[in-house]
Tab-separated table of C-alpha atoms in Angstrom:
chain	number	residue	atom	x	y	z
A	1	UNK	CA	10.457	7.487	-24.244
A	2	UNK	CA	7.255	8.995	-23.776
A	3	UNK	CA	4.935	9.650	-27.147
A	4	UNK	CA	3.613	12.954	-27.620
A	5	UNK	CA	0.120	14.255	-28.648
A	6	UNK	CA	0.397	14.192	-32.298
A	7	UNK	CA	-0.340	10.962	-33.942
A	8	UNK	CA	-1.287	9.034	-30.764
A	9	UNK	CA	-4.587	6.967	-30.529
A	10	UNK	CA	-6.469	5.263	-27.655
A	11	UNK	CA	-8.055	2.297	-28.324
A	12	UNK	CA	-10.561	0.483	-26.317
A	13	UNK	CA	-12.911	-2.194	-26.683
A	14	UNK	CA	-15.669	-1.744	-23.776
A	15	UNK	CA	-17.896	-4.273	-22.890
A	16	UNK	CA	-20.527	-4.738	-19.661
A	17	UNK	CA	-17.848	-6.549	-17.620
A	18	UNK	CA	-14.070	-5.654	-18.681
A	19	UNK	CA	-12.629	-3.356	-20.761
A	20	UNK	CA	-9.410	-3.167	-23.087
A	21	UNK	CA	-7.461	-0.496	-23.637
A	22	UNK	CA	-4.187	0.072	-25.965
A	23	UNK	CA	-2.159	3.208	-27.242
A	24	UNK	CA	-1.715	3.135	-30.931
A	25	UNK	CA	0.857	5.283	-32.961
A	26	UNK	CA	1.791	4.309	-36.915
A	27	UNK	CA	2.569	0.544	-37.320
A	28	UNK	CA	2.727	0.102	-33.193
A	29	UNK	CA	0.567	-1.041	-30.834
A	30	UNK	CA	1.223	-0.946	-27.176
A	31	UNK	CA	-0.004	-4.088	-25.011
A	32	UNK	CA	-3.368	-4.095	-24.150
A	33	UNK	CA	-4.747	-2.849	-20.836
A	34	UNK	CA	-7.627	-4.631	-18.847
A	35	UNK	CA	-9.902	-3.119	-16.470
A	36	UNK	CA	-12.435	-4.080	-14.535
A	37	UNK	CA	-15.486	-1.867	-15.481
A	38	UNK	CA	-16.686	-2.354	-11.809
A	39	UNK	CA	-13.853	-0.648	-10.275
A	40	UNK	CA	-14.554	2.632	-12.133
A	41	UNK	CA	-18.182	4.843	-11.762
A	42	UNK	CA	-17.069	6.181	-15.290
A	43	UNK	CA	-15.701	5.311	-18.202
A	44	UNK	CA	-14.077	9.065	-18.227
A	45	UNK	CA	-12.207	7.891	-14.759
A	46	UNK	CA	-11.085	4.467	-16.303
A	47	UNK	CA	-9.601	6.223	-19.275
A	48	UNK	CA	-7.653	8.933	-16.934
A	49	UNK	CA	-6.568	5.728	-15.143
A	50	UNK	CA	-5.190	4.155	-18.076
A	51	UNK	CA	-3.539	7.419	-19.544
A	52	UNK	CA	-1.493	7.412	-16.119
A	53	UNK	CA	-0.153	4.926	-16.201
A	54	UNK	CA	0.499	4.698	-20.676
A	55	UNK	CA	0.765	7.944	-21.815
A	56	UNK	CA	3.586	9.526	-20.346
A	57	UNK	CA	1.537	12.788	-19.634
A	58	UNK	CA	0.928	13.501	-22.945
A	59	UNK	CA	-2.714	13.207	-23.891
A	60	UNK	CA	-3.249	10.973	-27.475
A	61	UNK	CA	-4.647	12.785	-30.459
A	62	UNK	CA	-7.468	10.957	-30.803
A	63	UNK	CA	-9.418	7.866	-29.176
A	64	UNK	CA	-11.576	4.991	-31.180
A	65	UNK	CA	-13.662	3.310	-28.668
A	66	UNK	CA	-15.584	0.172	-29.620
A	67	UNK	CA	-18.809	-0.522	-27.093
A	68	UNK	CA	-21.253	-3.813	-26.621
A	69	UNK	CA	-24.308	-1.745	-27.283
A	70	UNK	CA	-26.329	0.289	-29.818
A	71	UNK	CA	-24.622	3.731	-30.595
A	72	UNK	CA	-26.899	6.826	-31.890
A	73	UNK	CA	-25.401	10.017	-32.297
A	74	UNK	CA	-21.663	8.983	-30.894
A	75	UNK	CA	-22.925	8.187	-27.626
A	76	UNK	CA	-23.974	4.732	-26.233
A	77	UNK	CA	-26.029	3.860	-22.706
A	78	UNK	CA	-24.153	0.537	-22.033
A	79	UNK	CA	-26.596	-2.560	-21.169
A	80	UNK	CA	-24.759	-4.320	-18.286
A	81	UNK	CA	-22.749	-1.654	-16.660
A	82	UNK	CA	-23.683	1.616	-15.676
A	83	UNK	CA	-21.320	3.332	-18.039
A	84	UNK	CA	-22.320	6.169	-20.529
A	85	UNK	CA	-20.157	6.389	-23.319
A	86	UNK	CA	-20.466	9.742	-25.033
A	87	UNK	CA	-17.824	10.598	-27.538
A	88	UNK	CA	-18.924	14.442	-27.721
A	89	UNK	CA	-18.671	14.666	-23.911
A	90	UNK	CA	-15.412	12.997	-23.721
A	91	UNK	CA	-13.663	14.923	-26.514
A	92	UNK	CA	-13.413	18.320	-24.777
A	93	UNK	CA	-13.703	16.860	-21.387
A	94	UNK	CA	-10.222	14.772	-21.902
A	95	UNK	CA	-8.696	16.903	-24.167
A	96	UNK	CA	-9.022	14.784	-27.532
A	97	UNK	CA	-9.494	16.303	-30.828
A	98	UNK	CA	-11.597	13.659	-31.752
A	99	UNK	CA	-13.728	10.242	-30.383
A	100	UNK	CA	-15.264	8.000	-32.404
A	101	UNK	CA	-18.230	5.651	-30.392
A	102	UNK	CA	-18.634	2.501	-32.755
A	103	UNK	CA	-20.818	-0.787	-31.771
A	104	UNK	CA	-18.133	-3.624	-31.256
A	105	UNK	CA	-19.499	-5.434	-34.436
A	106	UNK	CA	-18.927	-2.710	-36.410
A	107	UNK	CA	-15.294	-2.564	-35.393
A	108	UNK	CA	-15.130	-6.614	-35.780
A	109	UNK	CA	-15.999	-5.871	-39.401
A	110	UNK	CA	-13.411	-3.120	-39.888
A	111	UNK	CA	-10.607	-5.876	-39.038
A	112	UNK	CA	-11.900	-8.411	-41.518
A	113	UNK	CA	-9.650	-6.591	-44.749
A	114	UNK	CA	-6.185	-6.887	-42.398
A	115	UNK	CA	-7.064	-10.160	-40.897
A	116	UNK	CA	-4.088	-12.782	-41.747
A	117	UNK	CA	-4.513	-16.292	-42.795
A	118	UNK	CA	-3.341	-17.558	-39.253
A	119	UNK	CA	-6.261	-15.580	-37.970
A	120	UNK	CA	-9.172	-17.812	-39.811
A	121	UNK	CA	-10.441	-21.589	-40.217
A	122	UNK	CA	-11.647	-21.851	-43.702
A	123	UNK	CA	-15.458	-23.657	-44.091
A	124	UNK	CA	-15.303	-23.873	-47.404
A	125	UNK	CA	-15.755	-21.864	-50.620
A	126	UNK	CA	-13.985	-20.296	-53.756
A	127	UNK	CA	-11.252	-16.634	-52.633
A	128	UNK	CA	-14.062	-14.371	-52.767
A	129	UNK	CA	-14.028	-11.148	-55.143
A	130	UNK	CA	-11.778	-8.011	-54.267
A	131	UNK	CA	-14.000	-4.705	-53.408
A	132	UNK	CA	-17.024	-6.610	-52.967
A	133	UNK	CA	-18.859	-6.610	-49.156
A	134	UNK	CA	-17.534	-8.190	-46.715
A	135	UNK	CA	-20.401	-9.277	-44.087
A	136	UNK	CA	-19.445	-11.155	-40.227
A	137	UNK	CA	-21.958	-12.522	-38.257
A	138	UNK	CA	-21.582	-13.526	-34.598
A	139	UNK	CA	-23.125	-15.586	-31.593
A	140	UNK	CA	-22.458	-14.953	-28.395
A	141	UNK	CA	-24.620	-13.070	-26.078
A	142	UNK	CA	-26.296	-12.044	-28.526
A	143	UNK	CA	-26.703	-12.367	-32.342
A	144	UNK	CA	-23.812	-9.789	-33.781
A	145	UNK	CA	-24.342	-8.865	-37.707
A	146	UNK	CA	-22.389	-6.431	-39.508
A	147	UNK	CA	-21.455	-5.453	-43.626
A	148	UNK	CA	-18.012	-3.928	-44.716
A	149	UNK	CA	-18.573	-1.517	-47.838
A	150	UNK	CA	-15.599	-0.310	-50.149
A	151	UNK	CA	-16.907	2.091	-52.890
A	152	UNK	CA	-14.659	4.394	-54.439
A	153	UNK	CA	-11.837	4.401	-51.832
A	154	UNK	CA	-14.073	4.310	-49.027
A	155	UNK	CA	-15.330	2.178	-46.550
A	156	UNK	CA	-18.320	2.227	-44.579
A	157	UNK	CA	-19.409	-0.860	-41.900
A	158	UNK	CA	-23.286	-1.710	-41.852
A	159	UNK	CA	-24.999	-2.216	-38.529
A	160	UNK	CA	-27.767	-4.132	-38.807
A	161	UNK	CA	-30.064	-5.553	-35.799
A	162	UNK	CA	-30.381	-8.942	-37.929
A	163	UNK	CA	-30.342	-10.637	-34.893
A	164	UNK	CA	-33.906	-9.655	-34.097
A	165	UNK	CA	-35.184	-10.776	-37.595
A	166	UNK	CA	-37.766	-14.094	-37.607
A	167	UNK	CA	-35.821	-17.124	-37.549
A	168	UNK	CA	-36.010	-19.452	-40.436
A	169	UNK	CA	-36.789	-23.519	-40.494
A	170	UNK	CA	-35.703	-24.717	-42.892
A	171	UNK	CA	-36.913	-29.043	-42.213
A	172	UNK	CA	-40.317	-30.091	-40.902
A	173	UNK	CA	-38.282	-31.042	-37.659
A	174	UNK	CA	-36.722	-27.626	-37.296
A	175	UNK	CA	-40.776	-26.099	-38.055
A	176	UNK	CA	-42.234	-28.495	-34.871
A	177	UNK	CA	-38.894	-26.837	-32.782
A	178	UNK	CA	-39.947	-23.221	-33.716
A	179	UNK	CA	-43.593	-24.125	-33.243
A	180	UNK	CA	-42.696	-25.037	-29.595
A	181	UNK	CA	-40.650	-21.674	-29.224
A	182	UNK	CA	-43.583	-19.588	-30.423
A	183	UNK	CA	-45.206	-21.172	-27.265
A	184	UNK	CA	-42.800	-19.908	-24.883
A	185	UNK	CA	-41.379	-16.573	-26.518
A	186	UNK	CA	-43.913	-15.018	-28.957
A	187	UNK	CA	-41.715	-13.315	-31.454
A	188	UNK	CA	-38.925	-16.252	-31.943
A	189	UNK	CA	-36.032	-14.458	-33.277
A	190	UNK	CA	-32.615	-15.154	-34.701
A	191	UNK	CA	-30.912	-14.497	-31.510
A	192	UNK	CA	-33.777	-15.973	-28.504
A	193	UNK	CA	-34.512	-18.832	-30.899
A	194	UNK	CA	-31.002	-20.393	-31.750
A	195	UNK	CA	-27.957	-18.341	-32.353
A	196	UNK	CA	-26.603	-17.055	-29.190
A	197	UNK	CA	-26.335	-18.307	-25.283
A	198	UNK	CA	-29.616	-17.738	-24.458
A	199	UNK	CA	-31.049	-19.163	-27.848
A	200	UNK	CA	-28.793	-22.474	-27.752
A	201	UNK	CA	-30.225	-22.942	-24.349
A	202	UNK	CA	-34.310	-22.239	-25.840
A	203	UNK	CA	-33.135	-24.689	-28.936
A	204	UNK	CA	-31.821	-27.302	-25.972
A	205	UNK	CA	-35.708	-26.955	-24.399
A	206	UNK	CA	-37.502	-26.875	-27.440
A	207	UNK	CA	-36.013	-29.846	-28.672
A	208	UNK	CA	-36.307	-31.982	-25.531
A	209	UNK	CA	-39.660	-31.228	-25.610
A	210	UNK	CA	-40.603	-32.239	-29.433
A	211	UNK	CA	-38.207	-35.485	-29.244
A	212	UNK	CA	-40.197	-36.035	-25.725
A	213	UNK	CA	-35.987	-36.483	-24.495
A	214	UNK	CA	-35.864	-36.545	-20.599
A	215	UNK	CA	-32.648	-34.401	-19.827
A	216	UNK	CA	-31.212	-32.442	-17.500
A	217	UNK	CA	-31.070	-28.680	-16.735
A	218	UNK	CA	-28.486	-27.218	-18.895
A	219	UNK	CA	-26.753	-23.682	-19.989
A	220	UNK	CA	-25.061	-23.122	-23.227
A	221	UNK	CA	-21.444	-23.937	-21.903
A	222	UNK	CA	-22.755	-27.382	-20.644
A	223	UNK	CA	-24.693	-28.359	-23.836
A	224	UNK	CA	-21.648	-27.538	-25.608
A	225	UNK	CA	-19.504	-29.617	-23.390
A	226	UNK	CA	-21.760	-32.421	-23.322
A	227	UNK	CA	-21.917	-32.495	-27.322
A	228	UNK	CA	-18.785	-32.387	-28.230
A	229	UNK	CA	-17.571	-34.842	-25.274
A	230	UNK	CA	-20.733	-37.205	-26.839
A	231	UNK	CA	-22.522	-37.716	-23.034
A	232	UNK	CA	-25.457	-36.559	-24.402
A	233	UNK	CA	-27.288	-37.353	-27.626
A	234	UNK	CA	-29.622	-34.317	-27.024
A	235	UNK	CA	-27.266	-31.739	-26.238
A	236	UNK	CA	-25.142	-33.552	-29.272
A	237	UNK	CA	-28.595	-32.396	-31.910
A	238	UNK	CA	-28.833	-28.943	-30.106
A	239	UNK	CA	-25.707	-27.937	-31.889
A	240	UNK	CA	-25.863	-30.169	-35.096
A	241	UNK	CA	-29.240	-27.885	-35.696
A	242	UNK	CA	-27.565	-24.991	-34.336
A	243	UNK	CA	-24.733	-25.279	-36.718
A	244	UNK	CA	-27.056	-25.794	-39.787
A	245	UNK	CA	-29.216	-22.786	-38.415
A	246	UNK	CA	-25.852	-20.939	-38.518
A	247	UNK	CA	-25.559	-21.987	-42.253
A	248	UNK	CA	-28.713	-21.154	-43.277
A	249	UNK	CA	-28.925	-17.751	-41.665
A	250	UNK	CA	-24.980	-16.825	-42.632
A	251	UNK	CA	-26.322	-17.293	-46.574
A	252	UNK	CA	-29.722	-15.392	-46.021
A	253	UNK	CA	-27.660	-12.442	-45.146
A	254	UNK	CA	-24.640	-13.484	-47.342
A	255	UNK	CA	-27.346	-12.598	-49.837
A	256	UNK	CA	-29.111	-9.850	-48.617
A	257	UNK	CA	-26.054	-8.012	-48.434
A	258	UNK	CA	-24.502	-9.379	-51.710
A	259	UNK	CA	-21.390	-10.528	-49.721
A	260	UNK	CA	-19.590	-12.092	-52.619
A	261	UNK	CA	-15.919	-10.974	-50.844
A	262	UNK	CA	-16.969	-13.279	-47.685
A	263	UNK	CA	-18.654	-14.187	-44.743
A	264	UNK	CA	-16.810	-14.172	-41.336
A	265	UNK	CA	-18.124	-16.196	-38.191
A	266	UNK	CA	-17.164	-14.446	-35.211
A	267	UNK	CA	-18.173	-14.266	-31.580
A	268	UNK	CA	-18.008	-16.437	-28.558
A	269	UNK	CA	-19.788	-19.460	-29.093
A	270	UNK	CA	-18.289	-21.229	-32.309
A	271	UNK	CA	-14.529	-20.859	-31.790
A	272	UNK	CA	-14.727	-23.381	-29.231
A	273	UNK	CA	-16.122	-26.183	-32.260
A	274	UNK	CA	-14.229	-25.130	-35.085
A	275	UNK	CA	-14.013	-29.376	-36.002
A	276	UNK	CA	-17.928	-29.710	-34.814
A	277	UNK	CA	-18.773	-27.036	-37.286
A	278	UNK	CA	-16.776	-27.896	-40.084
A	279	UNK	CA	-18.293	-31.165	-40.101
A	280	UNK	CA	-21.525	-30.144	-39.737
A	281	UNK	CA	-24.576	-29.611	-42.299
A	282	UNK	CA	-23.274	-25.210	-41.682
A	283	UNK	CA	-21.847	-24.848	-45.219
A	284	UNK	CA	-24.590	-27.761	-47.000
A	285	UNK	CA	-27.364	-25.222	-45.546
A	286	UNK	CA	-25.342	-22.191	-46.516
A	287	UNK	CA	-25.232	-23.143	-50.120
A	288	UNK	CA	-28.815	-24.582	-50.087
A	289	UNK	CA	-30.185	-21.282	-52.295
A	290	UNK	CA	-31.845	-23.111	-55.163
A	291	UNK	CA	-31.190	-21.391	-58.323
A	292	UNK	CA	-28.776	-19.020	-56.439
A	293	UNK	CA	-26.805	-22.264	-55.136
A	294	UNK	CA	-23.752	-21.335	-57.288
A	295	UNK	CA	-23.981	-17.699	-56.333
A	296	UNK	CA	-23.215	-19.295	-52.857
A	297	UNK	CA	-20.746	-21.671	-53.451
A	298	UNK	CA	-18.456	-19.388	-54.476
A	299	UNK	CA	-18.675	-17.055	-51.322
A	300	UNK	CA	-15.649	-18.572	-48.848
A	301	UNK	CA	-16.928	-18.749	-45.341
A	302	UNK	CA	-14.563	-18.911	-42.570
A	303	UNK	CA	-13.923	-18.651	-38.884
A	304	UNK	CA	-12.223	-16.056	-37.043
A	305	UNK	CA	-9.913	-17.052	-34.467
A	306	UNK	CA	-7.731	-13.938	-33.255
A	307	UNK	CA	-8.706	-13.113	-30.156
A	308	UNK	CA	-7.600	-9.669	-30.678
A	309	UNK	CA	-9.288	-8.691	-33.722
A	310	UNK	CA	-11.735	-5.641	-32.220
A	311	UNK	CA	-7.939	-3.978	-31.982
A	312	UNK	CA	-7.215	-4.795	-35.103
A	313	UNK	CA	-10.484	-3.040	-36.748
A	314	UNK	CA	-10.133	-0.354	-34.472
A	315	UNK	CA	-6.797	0.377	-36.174
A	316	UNK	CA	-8.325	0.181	-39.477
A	317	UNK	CA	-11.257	2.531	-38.839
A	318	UNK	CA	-8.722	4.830	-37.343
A	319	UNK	CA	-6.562	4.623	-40.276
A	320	UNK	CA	-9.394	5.104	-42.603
A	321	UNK	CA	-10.693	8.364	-40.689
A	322	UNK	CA	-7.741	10.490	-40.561
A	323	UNK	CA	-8.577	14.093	-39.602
């Protein structure tokens, strides 16, 4: 039975390689679509695509689209893929009565209120306090940061470009490793310097070069691997000081933000070490605040595992913005 107009959302979660797409109306959520962004010159042709073959003929209401990329003014020039995503182009152009551009964190931080126990790997901490902010923070490819706000009945989600602020050292050994990336990058940053692909890969280098450690070529996948497999002592103190860089960033911006209802740890990288990370110095450095230690202790900090959850905030803001 086909759905019509009224009430009917697209949902998509665009990034420089695939893209997902769902139809959302009430409480139901159709399955997800995957494209290949490559096989489309637009995203305006990809959508059509997916509307034939999901919608029945009947054009949704409205469309949420979450992108890998800044977003000014609705519209965002994507990074890795020669898509423009423009909400105010696409709105008349496809017949919506509205389109909301949002950067994918943002949307990742819209999802955090619905997400379900089964969806998260606690790391520690009291429940966390009802209306207060609720901040996630994310390696992957790069260094993902965003706030959830509830004032008054409404929400708002922060984007920050955290990612790009100095990174901290917080030992004398972790000082000599920064030293070494000042060499090589200049500016070191949250993101180049530790917490992402790239920046596991630069802490890999720097630290074979302090510890004078003859090893081999390796990208972030393989460091990971050899760590956690223990064929590499090396690649195995990459990601112990990775993890407690994690920790001691997460509660830098845990209180910047005041984030007393939690801090979530998305993104690529650390859902494949949940065990690694829980046993790791991650929550000692998060806590490690001085005289705001307590303050800390009692912000929970967990992991999110659903691999879905962009959907999931993409719902929420769409529920929380009805026309």
């Amino acid at each position: 039975m086909s759905i019509g107009k009224t009430g009917q959302i697209l949902l998509a979660d665009i990034g420089g390689t695939n893209a997902r797409f769902a139809l959302s109306q009430g409480d139901q959520t159709a399955p997800i679509d995957y494209v290949k962004v490559a096989d489309f010159p637009t995203v305006r042709e990809a959508i059509v695509d997916v509307l034939a073959r999901r919608s029945g003929g009947k054009p949704p209401q409205r469309a949420v689209l979450a992108v890998a990329g800044p977003v000014t003014n609705n519209r965002c020039v994507m990074t890795n893929s020669p898509w423009v995503i423009d909400g105010n182009e696409l709105q008349p152009d496809l017949g919506f009565d509205s389109v909301h551009v949002l950067n994918d964190f943002e949307v990742v931080a819209w999802s955090l209120p619905a997400l379900q126990p089964a969806d998260l790997i606690p790391l520690g901490g009291q429940d966390g306090l009802p209306g207060e902010p609720l901040l996630v923070v994310g390696p992957g490819t790069g260094f993902g940061v965003s706030c959830l706000v509830e004032r008054h009945g409404a929400r708002l989600a922060v984007v920050t470009e955290a990612g790009h602020a100095t990174l901290p050292a917080e030992t004398e050994h972790e000082e000599r490793v920064i030293a070494c990336l000042r060499k090589r990058l200049g500016h070191v940053s949250i993101e180049r310097g530790a917490l992402s692909g790239s920046g596991l890969q630069s802490l890999y280098e720097a630290l074979a070069e302090v510890d004078a450690a003859q090893v081999p070529h390796r990208d972030a996948a393989a460091i990971t691997k050899a760590a956690l497999e223990g064929s590499c002592e090396l690649s195995r103190a990459t990601l112990e000081m990775f993890c407690a860089i994690l920790g001691s960033v997460a509660g830098n911006l845990a209180v910047t933000f005041g984030a007393r209802g939690g801090v979530y740890i998305a993104g690529g990288i650390v859902p494949r070490f949940p065990d690694f990370l829980a046993a790791s110095a991650f929550r000692a450095r998060f806590e490690a605040k001085g005289r705001f230690q307590d303050y800390l202790r009692n912000i929970p900090t967990r992991l999110v595992t659903k691999p879905d959850a962009s959907f999931v905030g993409l719902k929420m803001f769409a529920e929380h913005n009805q026309p």
